[in-house]
mmCIF file of C-alpha atoms and ligand atoms in Angstrom:
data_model
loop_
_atom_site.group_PDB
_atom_site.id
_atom_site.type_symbol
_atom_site.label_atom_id
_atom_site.label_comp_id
_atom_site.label_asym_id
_atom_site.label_seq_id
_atom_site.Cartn_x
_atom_site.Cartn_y
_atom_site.Cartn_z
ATOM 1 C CA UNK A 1 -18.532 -59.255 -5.030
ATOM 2 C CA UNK A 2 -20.471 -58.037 -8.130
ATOM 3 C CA UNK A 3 -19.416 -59.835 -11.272
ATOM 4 C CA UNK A 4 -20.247 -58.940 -14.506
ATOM 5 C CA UNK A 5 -19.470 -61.530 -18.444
ATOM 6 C CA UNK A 6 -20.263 -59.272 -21.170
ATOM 7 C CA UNK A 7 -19.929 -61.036 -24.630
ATOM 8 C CA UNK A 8 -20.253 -59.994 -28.254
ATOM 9 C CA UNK A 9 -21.671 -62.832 -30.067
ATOM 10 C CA UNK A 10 -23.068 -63.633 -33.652
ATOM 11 C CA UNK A 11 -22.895 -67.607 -33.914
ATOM 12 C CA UNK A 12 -23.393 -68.282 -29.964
ATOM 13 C CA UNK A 13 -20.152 -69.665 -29.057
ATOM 14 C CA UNK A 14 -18.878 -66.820 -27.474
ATOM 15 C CA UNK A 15 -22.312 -65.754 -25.497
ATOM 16 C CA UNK A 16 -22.327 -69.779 -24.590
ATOM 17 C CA UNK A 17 -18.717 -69.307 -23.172
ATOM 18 C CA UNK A 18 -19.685 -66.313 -21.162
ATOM 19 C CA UNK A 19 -22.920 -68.162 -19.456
ATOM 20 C CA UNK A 20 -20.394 -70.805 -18.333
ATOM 21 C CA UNK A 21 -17.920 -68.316 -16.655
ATOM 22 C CA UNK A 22 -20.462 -66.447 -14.663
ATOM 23 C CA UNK A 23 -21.602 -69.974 -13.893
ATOM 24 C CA UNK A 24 -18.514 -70.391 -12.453
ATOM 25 C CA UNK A 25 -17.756 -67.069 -10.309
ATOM 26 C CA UNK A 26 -20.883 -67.836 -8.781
ATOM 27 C CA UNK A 27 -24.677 -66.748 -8.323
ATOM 28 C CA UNK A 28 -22.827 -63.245 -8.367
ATOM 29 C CA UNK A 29 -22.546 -63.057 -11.544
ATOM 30 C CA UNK A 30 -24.199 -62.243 -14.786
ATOM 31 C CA UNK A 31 -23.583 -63.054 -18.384
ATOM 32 C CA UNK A 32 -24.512 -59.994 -20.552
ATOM 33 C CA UNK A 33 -24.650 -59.198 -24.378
ATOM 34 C CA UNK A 34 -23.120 -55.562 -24.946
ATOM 35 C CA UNK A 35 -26.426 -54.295 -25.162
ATOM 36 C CA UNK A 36 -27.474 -55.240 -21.938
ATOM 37 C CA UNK A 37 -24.698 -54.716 -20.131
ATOM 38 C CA UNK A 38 -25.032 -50.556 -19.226
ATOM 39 C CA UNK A 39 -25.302 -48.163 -17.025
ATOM 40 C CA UNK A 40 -25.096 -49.226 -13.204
ATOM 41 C CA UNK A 41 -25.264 -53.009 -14.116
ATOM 42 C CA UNK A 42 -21.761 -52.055 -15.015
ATOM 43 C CA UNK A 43 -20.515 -49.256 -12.829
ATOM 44 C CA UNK A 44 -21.296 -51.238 -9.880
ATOM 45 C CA UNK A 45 -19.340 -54.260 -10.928
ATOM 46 C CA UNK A 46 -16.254 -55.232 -9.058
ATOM 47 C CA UNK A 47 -15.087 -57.534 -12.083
ATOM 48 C CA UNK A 48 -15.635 -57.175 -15.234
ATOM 49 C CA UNK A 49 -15.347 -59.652 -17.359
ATOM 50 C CA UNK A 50 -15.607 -59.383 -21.618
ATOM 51 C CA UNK A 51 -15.007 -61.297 -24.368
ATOM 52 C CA UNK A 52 -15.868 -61.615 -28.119
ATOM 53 C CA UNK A 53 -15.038 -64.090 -31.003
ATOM 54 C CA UNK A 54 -11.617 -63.596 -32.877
ATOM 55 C CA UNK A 55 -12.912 -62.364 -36.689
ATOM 56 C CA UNK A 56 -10.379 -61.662 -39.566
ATOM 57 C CA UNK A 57 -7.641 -62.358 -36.821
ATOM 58 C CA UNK A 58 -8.540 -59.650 -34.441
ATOM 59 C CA UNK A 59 -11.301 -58.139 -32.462
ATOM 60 C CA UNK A 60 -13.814 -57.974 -34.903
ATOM 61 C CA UNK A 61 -14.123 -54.226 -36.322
ATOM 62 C CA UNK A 62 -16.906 -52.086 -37.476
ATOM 63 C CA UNK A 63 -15.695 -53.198 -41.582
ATOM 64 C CA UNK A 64 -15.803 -56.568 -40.411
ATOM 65 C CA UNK A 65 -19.292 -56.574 -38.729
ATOM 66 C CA UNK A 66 -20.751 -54.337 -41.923
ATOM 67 C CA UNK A 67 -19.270 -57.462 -44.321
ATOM 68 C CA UNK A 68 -21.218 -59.774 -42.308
ATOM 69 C CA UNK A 69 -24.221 -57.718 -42.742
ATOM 70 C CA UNK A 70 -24.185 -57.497 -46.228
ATOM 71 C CA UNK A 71 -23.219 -60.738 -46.899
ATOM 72 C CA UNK A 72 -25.908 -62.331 -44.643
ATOM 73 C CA UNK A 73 -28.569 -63.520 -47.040
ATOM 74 C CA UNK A 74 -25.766 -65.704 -48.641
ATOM 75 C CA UNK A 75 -24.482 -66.779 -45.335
ATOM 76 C CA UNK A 76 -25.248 -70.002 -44.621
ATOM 77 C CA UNK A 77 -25.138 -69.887 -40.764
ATOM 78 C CA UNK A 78 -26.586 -66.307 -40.300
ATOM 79 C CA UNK A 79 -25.036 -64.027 -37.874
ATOM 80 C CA UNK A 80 -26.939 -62.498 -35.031
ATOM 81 C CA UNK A 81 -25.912 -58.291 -35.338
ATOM 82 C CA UNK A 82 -28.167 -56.831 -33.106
ATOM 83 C CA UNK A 83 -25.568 -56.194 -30.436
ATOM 84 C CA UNK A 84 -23.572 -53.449 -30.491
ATOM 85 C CA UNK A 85 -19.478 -54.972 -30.848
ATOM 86 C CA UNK A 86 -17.478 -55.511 -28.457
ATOM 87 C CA UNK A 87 -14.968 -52.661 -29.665
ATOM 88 C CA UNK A 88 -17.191 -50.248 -29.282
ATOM 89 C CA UNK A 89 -18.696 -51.604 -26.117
ATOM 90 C CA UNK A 90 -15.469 -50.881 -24.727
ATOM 91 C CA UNK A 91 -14.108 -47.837 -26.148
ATOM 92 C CA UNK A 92 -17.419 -46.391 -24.993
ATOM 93 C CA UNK A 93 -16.708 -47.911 -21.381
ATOM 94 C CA UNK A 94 -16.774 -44.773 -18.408
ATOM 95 C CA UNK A 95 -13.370 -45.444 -16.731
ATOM 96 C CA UNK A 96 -13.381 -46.953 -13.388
ATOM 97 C CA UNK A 97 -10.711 -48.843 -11.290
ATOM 98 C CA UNK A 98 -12.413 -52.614 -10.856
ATOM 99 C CA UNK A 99 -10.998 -56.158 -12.134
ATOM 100 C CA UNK A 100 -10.890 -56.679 -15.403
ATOM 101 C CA UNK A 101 -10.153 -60.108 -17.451
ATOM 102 C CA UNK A 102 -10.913 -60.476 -20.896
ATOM 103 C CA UNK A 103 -11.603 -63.985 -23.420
ATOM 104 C CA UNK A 104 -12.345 -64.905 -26.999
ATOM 105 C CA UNK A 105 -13.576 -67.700 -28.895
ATOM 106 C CA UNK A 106 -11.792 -68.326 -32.142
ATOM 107 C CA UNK A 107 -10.304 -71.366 -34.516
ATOM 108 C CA UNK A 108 -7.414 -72.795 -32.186
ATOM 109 C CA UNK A 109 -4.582 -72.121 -35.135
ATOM 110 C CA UNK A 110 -5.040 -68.459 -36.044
ATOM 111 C CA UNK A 111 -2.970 -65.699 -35.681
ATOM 112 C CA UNK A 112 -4.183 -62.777 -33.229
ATOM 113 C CA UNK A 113 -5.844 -62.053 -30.281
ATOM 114 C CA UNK A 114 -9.124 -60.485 -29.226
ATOM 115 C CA UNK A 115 -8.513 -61.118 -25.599
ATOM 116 C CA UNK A 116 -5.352 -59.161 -25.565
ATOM 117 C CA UNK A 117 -7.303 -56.159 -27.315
ATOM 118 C CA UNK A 118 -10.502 -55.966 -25.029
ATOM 119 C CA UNK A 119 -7.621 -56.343 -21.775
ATOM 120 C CA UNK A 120 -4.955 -53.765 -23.487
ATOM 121 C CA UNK A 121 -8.479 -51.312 -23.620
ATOM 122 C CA UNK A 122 -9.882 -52.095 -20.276
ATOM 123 C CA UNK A 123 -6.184 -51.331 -18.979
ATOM 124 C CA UNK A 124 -6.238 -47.953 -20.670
ATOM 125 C CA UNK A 125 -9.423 -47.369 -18.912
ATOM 126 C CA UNK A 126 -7.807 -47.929 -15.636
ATOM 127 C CA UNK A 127 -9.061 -51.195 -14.949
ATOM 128 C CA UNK A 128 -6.999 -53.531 -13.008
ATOM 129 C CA UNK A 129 -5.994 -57.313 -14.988
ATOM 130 C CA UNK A 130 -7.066 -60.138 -12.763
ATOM 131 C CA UNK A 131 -6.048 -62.894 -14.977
ATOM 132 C CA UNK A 132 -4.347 -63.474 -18.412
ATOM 133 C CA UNK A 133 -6.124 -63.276 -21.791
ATOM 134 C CA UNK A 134 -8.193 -66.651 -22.168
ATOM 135 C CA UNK A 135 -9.029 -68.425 -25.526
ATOM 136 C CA UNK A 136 -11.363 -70.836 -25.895
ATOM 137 C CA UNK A 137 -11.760 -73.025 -28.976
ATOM 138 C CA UNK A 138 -14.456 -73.735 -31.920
ATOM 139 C CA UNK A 139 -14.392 -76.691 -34.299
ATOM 140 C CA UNK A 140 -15.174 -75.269 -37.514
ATOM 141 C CA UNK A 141 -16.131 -71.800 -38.798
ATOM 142 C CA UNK A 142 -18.995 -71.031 -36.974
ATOM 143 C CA UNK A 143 -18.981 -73.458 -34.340
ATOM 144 C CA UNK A 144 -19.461 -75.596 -32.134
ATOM 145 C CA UNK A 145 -17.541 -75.137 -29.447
ATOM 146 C CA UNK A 146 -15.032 -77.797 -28.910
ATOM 147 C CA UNK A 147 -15.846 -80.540 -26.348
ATOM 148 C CA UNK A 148 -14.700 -79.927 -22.698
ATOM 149 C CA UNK A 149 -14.317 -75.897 -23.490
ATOM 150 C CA UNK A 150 -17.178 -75.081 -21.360
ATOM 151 C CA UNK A 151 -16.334 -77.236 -18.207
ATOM 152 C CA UNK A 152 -13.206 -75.123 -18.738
ATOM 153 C CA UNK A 153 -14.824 -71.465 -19.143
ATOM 154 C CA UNK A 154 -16.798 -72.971 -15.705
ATOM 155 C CA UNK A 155 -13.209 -73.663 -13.874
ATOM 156 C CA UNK A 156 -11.770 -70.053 -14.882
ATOM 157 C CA UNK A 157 -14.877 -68.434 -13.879
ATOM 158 C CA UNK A 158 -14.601 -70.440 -10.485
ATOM 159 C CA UNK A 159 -10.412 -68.968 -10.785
ATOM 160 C CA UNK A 160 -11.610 -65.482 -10.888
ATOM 161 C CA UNK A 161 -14.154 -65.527 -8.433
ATOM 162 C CA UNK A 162 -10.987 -67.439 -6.276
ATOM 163 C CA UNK A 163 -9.062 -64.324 -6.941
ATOM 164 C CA UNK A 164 -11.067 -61.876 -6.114
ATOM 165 C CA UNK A 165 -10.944 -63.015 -2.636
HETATM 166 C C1 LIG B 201 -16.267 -64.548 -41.104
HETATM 167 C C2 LIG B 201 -15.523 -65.293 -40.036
HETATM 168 C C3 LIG B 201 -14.193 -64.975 -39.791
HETATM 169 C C4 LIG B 201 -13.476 -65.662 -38.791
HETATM 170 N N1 LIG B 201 -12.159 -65.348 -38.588
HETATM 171 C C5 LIG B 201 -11.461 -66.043 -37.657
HETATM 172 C C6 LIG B 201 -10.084 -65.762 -37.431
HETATM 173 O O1 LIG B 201 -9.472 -64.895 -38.057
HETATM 174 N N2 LIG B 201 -9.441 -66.498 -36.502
HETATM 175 C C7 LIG B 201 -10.075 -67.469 -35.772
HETATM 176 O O2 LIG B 201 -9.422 -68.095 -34.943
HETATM 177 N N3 LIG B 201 -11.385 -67.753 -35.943
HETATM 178 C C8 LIG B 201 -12.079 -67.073 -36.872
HETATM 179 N N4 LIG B 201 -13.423 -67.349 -37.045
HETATM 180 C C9 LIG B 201 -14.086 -68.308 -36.142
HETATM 181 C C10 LIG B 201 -14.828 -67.553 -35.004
HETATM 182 O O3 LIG B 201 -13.901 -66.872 -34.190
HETATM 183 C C11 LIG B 201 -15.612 -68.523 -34.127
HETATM 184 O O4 LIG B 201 -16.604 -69.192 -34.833
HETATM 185 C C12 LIG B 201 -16.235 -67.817 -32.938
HETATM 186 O O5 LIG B 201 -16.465 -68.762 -31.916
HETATM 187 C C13 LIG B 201 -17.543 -67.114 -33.247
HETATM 188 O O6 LIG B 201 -18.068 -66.606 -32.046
HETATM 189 P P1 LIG B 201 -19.628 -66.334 -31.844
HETATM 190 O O7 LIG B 201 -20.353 -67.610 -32.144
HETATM 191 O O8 LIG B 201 -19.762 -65.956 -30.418
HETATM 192 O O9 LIG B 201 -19.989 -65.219 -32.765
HETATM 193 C C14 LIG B 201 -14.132 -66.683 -38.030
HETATM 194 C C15 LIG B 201 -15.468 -66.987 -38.287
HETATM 195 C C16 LIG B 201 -16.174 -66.311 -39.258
HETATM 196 C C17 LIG B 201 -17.602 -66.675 -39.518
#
């Protein structure tokens, strides 16, 4: 079983979330940034596996990312946006028929869902869901991840690879 964790990530929470679930599925598996993660790395995959962080309430958008761009110099935790997003990552995907799951890492109150936006496009694709839409949770802002959240990304990880079987 080929297993692929692509992430879009500016801060590191989400990419650090990612390394944890291929972790988990197993030597098997690689955790990718959406500019890695092309061409037969991903048409050979039997699960795919993406995720991004929750911006603005939803999967962050092209606006979004060009805001955070501008605003950088001023930002005091700058953001890393040399990846391509996650939206287009995936509206660019070929479509294909493997297992698909999809996370985010985001403030644990907020409205929205990134997950269920990467999972409703990977379904349109023709990709088949292997698990619900997973969020896992920062403590401020920008980060850090909350304590305990990667042991958990480890355990899905180890879920998916589990139901794969
Ligand atoms: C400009 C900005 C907007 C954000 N908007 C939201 C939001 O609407 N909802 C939320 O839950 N978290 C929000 N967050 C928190 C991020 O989702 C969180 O820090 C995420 O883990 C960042 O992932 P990354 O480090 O992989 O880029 C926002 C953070 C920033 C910097």
């Amino acid at each position: 079983m080929k297993a692929i964790v692509v992430y879009e990530s500016h801060w590191g929470n989400t990419a650090a979330i990612a390394r944890a679930i291929a972790e988990g599925i197993g030597p098997e598996a690689r955790a990718l940034s959406t500019a890695e993660a092309i061409g037969e790395t991903v048409a050979g995959a039997d699960l795919i596996v993406a995720g991004a962080p929750l911006l603005g309430f939803s999967l962050p958008t092209e606006s979004m990312l060009k805001g955070l761009a501008s605003n950088a110099g001023r930002d005091p935790t700058p953001p890393d946006l040399s990846q391509p997003s996650m939206r287009s990552w995936v509206d660019a995907l070929p479509a294909g028929n493997a297992r698909a799951a999809a996370f985010e890492t985001r403030i644990w109150w907020s409205p929205g869902s990134a997950a269920k936006s990467i999972l409703g496009k990977l379904e349109a694709a023709g990709y088949h869901t292997a698990a619900k839409p997973r969020r896992f949770v920062v403590k401020g802002k920008y980060g850090p991840l909350r304590e305990g959240e990667l042991a958990k990304a480890k355990t899905w990880g180890a879920e998916l690879a589990q139901a794969m079987k």
